[in-house]
CSV table of N, CA and C in Angstrom, one decimal:
chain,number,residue,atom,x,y,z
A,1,UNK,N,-39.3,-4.6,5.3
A,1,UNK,CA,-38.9,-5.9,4.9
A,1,UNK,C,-38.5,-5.9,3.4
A,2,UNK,N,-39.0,-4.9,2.5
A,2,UNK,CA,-38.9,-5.4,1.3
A,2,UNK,C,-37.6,-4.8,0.5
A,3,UNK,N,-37.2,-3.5,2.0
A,3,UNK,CA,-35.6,-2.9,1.6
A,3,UNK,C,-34.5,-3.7,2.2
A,4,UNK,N,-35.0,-4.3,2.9
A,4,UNK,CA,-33.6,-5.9,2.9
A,4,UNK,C,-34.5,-6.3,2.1
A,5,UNK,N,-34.7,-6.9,1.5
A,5,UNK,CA,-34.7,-7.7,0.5
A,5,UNK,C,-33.8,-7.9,-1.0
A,6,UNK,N,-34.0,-6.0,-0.9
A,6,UNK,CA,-33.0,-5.8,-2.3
A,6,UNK,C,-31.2,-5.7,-1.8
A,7,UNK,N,-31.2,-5.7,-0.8
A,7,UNK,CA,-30.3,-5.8,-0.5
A,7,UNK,C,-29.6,-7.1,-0.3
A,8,UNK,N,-30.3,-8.1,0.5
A,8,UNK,CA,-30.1,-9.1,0.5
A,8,UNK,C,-31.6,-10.0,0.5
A,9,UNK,N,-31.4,-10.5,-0.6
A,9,UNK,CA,-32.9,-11.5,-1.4
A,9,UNK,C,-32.7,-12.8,-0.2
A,10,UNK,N,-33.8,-12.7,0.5
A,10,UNK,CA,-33.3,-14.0,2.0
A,10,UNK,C,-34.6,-14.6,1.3
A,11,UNK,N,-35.6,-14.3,0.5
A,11,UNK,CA,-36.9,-14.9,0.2
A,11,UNK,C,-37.4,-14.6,-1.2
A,12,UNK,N,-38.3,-15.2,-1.7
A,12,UNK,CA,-38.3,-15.4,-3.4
A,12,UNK,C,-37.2,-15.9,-4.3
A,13,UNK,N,-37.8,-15.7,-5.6
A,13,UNK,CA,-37.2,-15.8,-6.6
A,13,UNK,C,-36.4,-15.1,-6.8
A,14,UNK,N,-35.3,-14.7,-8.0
A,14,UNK,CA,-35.1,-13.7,-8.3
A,14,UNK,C,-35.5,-13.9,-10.0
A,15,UNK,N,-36.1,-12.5,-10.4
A,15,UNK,CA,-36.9,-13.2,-11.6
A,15,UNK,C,-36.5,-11.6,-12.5
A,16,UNK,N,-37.0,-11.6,-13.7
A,16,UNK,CA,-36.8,-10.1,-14.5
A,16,UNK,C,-37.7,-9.1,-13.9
A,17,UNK,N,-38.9,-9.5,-13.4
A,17,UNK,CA,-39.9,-8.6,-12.5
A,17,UNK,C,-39.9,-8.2,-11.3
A,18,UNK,N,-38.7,-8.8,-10.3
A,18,UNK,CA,-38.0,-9.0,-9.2
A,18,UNK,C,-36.3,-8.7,-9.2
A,19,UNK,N,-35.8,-7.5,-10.2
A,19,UNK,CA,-34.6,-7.8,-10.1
A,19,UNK,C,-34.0,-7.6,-8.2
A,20,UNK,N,-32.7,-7.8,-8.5
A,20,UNK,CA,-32.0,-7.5,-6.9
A,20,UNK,C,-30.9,-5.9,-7.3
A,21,UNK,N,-32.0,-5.4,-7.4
A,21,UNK,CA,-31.2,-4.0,-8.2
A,21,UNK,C,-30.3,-3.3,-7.6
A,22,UNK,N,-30.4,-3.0,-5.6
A,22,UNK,CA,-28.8,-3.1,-5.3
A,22,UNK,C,-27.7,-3.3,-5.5
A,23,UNK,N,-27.8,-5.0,-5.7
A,23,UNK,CA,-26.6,-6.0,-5.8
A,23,UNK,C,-26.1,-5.5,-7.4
A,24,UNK,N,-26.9,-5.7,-8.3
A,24,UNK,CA,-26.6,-5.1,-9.6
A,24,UNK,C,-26.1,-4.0,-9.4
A,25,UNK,N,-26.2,-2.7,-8.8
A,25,UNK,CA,-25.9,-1.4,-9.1
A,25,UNK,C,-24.4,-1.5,-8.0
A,26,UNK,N,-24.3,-2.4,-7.2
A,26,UNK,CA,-23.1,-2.4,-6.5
A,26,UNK,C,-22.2,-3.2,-7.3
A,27,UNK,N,-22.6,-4.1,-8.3
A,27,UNK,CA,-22.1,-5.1,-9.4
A,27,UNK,C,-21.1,-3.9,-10.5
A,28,UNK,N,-22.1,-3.3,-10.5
A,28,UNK,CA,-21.8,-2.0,-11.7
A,28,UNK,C,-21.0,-0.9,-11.5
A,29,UNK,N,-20.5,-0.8,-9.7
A,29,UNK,CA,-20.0,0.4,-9.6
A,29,UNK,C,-18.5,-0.1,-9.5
A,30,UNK,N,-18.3,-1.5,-8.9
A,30,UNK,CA,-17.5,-2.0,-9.0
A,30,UNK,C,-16.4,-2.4,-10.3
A,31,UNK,N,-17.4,-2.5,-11.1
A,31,UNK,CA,-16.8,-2.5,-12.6
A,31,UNK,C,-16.0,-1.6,-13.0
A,32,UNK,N,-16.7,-0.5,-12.8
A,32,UNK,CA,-16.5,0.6,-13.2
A,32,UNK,C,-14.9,1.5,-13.1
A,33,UNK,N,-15.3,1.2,-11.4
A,33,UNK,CA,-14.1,1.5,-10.8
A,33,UNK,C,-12.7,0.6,-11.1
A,34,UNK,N,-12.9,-0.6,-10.9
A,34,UNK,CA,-11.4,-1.5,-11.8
A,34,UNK,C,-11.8,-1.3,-13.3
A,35,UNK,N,-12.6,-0.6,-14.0
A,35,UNK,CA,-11.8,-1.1,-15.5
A,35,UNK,C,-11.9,0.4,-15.6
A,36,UNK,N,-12.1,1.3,-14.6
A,36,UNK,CA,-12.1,3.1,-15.7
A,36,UNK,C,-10.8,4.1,-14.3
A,37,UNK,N,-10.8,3.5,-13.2
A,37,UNK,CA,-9.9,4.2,-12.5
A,37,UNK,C,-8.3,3.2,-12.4
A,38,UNK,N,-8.7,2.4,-11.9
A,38,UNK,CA,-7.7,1.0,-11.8
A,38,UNK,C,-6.9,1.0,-13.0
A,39,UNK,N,-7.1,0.9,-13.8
A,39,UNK,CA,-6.8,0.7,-15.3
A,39,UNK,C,-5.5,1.3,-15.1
A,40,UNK,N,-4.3,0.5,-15.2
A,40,UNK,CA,-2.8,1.3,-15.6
A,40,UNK,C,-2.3,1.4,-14.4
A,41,UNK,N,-3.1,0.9,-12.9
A,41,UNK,CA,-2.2,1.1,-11.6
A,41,UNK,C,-1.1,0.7,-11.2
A,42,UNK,N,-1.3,-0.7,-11.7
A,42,UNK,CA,0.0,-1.6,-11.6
A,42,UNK,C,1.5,-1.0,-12.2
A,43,UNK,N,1.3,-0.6,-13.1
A,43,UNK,CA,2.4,0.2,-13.9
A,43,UNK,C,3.0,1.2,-13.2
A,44,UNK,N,1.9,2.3,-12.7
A,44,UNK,CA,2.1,3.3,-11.6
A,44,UNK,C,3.0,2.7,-10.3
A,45,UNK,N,2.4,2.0,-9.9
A,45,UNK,CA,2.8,1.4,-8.5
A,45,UNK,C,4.3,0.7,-9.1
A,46,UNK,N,4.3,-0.1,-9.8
A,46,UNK,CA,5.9,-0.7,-10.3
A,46,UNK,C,6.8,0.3,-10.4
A,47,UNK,N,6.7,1.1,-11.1
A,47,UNK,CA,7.0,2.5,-11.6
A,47,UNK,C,7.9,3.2,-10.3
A,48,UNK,N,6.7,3.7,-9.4
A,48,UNK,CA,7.2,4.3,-8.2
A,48,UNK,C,8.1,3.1,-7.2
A,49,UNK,N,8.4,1.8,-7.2
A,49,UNK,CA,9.4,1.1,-6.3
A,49,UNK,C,10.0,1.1,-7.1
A,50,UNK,N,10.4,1.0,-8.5
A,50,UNK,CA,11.4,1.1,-9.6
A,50,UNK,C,12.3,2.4,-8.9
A,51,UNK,N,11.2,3.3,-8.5
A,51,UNK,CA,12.1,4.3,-8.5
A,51,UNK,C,12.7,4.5,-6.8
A,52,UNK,N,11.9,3.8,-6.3
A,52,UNK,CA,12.7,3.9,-4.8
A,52,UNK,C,13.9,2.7,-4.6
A,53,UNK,N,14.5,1.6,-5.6
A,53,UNK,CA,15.0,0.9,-5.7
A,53,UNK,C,16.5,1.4,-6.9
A,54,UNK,N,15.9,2.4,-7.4
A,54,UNK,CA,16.9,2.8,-8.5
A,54,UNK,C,17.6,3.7,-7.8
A,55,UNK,N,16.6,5.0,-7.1
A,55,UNK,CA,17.6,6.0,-6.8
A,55,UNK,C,17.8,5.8,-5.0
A,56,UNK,N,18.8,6.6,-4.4
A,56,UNK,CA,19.5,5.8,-3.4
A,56,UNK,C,18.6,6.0,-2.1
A,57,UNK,N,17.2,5.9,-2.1
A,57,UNK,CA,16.0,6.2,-1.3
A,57,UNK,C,16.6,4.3,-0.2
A,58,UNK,N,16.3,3.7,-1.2
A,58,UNK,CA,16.2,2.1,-0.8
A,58,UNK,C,17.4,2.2,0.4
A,59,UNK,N,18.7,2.5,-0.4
A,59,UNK,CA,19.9,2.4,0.7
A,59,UNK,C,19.7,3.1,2.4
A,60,UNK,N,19.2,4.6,1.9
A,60,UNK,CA,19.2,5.2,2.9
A,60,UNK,C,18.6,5.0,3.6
A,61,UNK,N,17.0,4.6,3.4
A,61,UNK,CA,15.9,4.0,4.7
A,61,UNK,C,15.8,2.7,5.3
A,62,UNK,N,16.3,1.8,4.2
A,62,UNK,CA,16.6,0.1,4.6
A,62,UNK,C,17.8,0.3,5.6
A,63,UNK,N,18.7,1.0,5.2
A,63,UNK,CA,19.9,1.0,6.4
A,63,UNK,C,19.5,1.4,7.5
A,64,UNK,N,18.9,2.6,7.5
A,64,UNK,CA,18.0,2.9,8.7
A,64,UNK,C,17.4,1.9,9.4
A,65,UNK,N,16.4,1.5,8.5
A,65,UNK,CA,15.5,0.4,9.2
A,65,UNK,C,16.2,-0.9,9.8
A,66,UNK,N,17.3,-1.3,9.5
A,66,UNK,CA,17.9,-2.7,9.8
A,66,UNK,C,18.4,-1.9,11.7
A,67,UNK,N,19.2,-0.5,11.3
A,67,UNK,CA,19.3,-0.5,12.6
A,67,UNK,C,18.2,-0.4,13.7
A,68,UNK,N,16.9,0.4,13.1
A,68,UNK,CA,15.8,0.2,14.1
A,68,UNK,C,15.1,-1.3,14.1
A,69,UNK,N,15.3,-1.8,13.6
A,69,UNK,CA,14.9,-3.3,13.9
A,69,UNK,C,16.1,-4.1,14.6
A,70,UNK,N,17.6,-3.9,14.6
A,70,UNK,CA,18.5,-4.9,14.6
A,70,UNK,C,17.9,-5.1,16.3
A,71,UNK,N,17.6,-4.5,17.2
A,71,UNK,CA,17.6,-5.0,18.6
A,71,UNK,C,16.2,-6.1,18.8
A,72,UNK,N,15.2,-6.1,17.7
A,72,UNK,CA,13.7,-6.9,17.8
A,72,UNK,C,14.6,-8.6,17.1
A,73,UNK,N,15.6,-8.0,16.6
A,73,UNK,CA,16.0,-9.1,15.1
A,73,UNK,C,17.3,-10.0,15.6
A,74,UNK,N,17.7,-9.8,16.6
A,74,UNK,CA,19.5,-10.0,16.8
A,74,UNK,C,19.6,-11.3,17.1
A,75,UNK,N,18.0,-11.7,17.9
A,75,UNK,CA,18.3,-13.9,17.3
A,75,UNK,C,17.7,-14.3,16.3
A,76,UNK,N,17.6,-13.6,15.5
A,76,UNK,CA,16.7,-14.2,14.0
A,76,UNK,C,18.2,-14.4,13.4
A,77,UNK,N,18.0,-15.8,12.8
A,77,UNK,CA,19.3,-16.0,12.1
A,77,UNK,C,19.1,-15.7,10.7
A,78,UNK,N,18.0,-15.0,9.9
A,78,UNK,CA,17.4,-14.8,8.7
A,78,UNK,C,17.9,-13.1,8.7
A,79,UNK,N,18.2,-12.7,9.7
A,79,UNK,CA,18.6,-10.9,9.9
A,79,UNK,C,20.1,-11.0,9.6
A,80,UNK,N,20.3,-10.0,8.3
A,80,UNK,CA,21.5,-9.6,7.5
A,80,UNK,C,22.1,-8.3,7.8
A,81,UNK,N,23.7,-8.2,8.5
A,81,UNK,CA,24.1,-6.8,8.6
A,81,UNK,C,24.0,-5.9,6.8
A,82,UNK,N,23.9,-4.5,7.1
A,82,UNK,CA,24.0,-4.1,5.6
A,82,UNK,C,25.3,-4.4,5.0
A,83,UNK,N,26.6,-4.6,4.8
A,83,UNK,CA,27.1,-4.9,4.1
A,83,UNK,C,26.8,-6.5,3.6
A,84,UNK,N,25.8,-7.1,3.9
A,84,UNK,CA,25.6,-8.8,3.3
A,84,UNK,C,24.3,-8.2,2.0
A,85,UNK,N,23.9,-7.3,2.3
A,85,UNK,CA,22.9,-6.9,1.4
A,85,UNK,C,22.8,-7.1,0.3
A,86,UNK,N,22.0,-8.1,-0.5
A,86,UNK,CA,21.9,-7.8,-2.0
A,86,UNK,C,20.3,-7.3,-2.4
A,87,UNK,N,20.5,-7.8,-3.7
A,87,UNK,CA,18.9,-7.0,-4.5
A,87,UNK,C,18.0,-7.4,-3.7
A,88,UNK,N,17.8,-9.0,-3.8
A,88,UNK,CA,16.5,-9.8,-3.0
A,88,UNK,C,16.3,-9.3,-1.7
A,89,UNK,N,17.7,-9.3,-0.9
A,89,UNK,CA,17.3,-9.0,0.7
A,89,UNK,C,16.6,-7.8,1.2
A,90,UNK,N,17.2,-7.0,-0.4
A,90,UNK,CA,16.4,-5.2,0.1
A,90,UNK,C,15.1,-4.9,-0.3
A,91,UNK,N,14.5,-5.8,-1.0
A,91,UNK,CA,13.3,-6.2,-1.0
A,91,UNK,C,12.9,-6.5,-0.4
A,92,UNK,N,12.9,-7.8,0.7
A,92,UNK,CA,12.4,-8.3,1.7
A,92,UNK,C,12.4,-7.4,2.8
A,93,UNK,N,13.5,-6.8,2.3
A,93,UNK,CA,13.7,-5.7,4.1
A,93,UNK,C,12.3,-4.4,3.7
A,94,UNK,N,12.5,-3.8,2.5
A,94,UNK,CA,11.4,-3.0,2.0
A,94,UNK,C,10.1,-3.4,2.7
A,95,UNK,N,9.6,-4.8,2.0
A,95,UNK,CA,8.1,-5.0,2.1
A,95,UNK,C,8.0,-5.6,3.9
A,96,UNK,N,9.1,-5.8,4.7
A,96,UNK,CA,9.1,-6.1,6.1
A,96,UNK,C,9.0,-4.7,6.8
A,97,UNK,N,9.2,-3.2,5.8
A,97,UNK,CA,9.5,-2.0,6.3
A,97,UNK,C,8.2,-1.7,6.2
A,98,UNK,N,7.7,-1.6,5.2
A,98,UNK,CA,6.0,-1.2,4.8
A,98,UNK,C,5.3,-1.7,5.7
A,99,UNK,N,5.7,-3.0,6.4
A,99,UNK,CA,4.5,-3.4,7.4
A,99,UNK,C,4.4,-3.3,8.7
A,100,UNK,N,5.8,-2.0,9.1
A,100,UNK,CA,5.8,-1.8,10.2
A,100,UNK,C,5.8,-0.2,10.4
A,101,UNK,N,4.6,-0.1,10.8
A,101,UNK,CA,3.7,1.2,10.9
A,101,UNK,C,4.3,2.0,12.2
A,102,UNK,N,5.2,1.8,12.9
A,102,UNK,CA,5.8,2.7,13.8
A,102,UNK,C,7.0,2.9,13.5
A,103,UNK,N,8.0,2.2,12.3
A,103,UNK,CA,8.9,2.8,11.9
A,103,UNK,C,8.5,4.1,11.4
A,104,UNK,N,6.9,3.4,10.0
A,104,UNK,CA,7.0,4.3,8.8
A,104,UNK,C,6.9,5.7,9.5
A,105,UNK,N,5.9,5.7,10.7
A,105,UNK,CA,5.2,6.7,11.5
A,105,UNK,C,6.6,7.6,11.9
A,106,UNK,N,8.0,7.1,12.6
A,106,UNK,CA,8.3,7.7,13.0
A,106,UNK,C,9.3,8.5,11.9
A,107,UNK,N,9.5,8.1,10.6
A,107,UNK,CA,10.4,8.1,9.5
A,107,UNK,C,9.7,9.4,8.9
A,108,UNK,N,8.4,9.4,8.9
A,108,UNK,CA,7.5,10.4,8.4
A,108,UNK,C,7.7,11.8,9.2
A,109,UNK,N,7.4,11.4,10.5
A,109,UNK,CA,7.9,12.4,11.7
A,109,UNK,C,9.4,13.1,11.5
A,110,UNK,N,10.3,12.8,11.0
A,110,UNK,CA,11.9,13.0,10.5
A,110,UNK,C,11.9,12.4,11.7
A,111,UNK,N,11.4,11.6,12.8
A,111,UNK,CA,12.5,11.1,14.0
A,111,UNK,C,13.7,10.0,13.7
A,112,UNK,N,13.9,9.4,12.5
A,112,UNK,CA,14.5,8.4,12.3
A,112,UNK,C,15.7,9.4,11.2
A,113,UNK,N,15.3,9.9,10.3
A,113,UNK,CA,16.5,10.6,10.0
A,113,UNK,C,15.9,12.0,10.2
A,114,UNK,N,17.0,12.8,10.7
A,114,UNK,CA,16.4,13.8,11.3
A,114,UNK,C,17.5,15.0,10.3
A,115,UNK,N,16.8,15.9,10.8
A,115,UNK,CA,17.4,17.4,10.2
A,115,UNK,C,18.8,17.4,10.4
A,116,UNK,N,19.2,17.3,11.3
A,116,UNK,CA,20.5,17.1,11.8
A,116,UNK,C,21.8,16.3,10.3
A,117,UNK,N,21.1,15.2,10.1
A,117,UNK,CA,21.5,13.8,9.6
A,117,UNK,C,22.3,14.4,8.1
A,118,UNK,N,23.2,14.2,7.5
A,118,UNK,CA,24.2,14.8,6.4
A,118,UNK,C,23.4,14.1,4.8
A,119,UNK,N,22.5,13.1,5.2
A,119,UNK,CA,21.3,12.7,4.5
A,119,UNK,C,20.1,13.4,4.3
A,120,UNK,N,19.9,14.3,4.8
A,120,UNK,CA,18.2,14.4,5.6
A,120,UNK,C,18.0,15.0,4.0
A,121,UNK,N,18.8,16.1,3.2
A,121,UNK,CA,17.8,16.9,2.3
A,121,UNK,C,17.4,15.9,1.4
A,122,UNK,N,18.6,15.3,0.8
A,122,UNK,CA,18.6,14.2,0.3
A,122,UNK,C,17.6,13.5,-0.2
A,123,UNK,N,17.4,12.5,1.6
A,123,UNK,CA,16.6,11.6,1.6
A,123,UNK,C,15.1,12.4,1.5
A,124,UNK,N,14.9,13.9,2.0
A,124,UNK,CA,13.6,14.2,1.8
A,124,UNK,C,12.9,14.8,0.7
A,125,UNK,N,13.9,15.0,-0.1
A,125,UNK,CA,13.9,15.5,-2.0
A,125,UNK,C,13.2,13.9,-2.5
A,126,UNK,N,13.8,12.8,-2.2
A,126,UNK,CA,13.3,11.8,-2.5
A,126,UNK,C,12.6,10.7,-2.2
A,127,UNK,N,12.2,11.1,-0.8
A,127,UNK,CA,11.1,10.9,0.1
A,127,UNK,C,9.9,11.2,-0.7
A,128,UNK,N,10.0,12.5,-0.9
A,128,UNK,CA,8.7,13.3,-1.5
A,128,UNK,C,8.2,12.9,-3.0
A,129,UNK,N,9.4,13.1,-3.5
A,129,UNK,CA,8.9,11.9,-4.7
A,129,UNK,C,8.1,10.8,-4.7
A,130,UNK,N,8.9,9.8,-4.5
A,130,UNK,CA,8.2,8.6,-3.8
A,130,UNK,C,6.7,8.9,-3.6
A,131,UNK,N,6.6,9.3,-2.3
A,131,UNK,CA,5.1,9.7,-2.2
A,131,UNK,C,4.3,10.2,-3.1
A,132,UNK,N,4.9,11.1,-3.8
A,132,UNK,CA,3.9,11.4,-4.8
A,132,UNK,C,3.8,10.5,-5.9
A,133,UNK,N,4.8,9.7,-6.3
A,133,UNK,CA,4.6,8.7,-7.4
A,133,UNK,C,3.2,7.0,-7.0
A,134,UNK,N,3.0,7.3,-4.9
A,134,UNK,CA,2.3,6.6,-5.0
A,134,UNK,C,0.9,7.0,-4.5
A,135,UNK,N,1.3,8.1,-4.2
A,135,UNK,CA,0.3,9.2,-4.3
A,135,UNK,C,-0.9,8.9,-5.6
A,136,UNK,N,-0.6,8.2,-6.5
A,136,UNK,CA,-1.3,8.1,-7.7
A,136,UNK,C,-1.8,7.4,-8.1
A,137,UNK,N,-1.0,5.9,-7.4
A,137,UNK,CA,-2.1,4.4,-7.1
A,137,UNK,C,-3.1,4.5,-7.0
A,138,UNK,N,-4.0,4.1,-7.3
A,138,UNK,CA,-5.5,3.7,-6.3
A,138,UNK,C,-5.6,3.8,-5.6
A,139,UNK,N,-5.2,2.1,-5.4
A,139,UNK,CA,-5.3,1.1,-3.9
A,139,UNK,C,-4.4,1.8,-2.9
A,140,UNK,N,-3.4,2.7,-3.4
A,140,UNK,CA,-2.5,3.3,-2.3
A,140,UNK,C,-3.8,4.1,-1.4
A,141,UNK,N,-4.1,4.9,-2.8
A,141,UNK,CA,-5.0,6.2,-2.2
A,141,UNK,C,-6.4,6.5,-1.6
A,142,UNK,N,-6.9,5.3,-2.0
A,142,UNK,CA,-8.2,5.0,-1.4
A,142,UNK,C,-8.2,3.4,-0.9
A,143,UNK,N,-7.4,2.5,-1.1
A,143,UNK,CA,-7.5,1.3,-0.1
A,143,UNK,C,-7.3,1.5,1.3
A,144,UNK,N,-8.0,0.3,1.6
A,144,UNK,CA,-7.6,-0.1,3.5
A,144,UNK,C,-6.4,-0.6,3.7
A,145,UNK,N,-5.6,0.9,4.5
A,145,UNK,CA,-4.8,0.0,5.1
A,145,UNK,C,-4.4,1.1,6.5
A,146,UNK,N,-4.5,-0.2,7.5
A,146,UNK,CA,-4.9,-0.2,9.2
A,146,UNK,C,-4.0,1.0,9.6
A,147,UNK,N,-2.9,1.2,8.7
A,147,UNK,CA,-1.8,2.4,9.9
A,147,UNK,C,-2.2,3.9,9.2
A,148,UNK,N,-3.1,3.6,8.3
A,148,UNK,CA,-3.5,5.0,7.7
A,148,UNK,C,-5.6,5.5,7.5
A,149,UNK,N,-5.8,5.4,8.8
A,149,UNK,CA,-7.0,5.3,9.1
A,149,UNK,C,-7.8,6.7,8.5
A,150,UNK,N,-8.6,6.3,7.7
A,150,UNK,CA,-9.3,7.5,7.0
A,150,UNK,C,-11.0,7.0,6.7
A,151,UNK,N,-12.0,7.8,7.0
A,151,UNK,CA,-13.4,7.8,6.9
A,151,UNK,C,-13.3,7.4,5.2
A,152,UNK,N,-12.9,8.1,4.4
A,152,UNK,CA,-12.7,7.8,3.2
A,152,UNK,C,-12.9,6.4,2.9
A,153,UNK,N,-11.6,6.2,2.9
A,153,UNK,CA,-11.0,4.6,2.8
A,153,UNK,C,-12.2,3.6,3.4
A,154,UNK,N,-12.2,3.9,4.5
A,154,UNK,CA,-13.1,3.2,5.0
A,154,UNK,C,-14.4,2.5,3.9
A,155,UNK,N,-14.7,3.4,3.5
A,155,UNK,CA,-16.0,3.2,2.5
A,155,UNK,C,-15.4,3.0,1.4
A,156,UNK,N,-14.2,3.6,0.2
A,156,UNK,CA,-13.7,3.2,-0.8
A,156,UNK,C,-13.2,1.8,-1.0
A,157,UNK,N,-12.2,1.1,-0.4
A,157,UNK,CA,-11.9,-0.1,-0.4
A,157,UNK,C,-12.6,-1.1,-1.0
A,158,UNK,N,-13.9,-0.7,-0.2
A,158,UNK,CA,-14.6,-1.9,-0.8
A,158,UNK,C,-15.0,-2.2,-2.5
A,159,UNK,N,-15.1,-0.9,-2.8
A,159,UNK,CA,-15.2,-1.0,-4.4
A,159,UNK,C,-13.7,-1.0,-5.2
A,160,UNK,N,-12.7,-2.0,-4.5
A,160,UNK,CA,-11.5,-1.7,-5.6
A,160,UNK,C,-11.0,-3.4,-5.1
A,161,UNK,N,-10.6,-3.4,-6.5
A,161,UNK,CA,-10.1,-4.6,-6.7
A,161,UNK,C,-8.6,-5.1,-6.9
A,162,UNK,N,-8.1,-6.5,-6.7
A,162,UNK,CA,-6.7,-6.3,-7.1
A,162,UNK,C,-6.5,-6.9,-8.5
A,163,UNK,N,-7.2,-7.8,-9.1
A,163,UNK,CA,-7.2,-8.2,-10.4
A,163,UNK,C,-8.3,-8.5,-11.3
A,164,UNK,N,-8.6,-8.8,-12.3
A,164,UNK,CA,-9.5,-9.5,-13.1
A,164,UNK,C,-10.4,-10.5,-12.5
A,165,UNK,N,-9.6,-11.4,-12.0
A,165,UNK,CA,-9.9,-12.7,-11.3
A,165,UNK,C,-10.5,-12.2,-9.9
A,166,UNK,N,-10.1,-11.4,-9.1
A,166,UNK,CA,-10.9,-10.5,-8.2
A,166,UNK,C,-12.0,-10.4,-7.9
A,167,UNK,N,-12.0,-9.6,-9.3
A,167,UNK,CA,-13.4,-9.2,-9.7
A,167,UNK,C,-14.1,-9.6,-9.9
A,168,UNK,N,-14.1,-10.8,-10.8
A,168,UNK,CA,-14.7,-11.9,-11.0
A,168,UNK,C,-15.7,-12.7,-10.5
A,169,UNK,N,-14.6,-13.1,-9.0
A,169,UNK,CA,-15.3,-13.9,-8.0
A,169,UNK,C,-16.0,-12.8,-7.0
């Protein structure tokens, strides 16, 4: 009874002779981790879509992706052929690409551009980049996220934050 307690105080006070030293030491580790690893990720992570938007990564996989989506998309009146493409759209198409875990899966696989493709070294010279520039995130590297299932992660996530104000609350 008295190791839930420090875990979670359901009875007493909490006083200086009674700290909740858990909660504190889980308070502390959390700190730690956004102000001594977090620190400068944002830059990182900007950094690496700066560079998948600058060099011609964006063209070649968004094009891709519009055609592996165009058959899910063809009554969405919000779905743009690639020649309507501007900055914003390839954005939208980007962070609509990130959240669909059977493209990424099969893009990763080369099934979507494949060896064959007059693209492929290309696109996998700067595939590889990419990855490695987000390879360096944090939140890439040890956050939860559902299409990249890791024991790790699992347990890290919870000590990483996305801001100041985050953290806070």
């Amino acid at each position: 009874n008295r190791l839930a307690m420090l875990i979670i105080p359901l009875t007493g006070k909490i006083s200086w002779r009674n700290p909740p030293v858990i909660t504190i030491c889980i308070i502390l580790i959390n700190c730690m981790v956004f102000f001594f690893f977090q620190s400068g990720e944002k830059e990182i992570f900007y950094g690496a879509k700066q560079f998948y938007f600058e060099s011609e990564l964006a063209e070649i996989e968004i094009q891709r992706y519009i055609e592996y989506a165009k058959p899910k998309t063809k009554d969405n009146p919000n779905f743009k052929e690639h020649k309507e493409l501007d900055e914003e759209t390839l954005v939208r198409y980007q962070i609509q690409m990130d959240k669909d875990y059977g493209f990424l899966k099969r893009l990763r696989n080369d099934e979507i551009i494949t060896s064959k493709d007059p693209v492929y070294a290309k696109w996998k010279r700067l595939r590889n980049i990419y990855e490695d520039k987000l390879s360096k995130v944090v939140f890439i590297k040890y956050g939860f996220r559902p299409a990249y299932k890791s024991l790790t992660a699992s347990f890290t996530y919870m000590f990483l934050h996305g801001s100041f104000g985050h953290l806070l609350g």
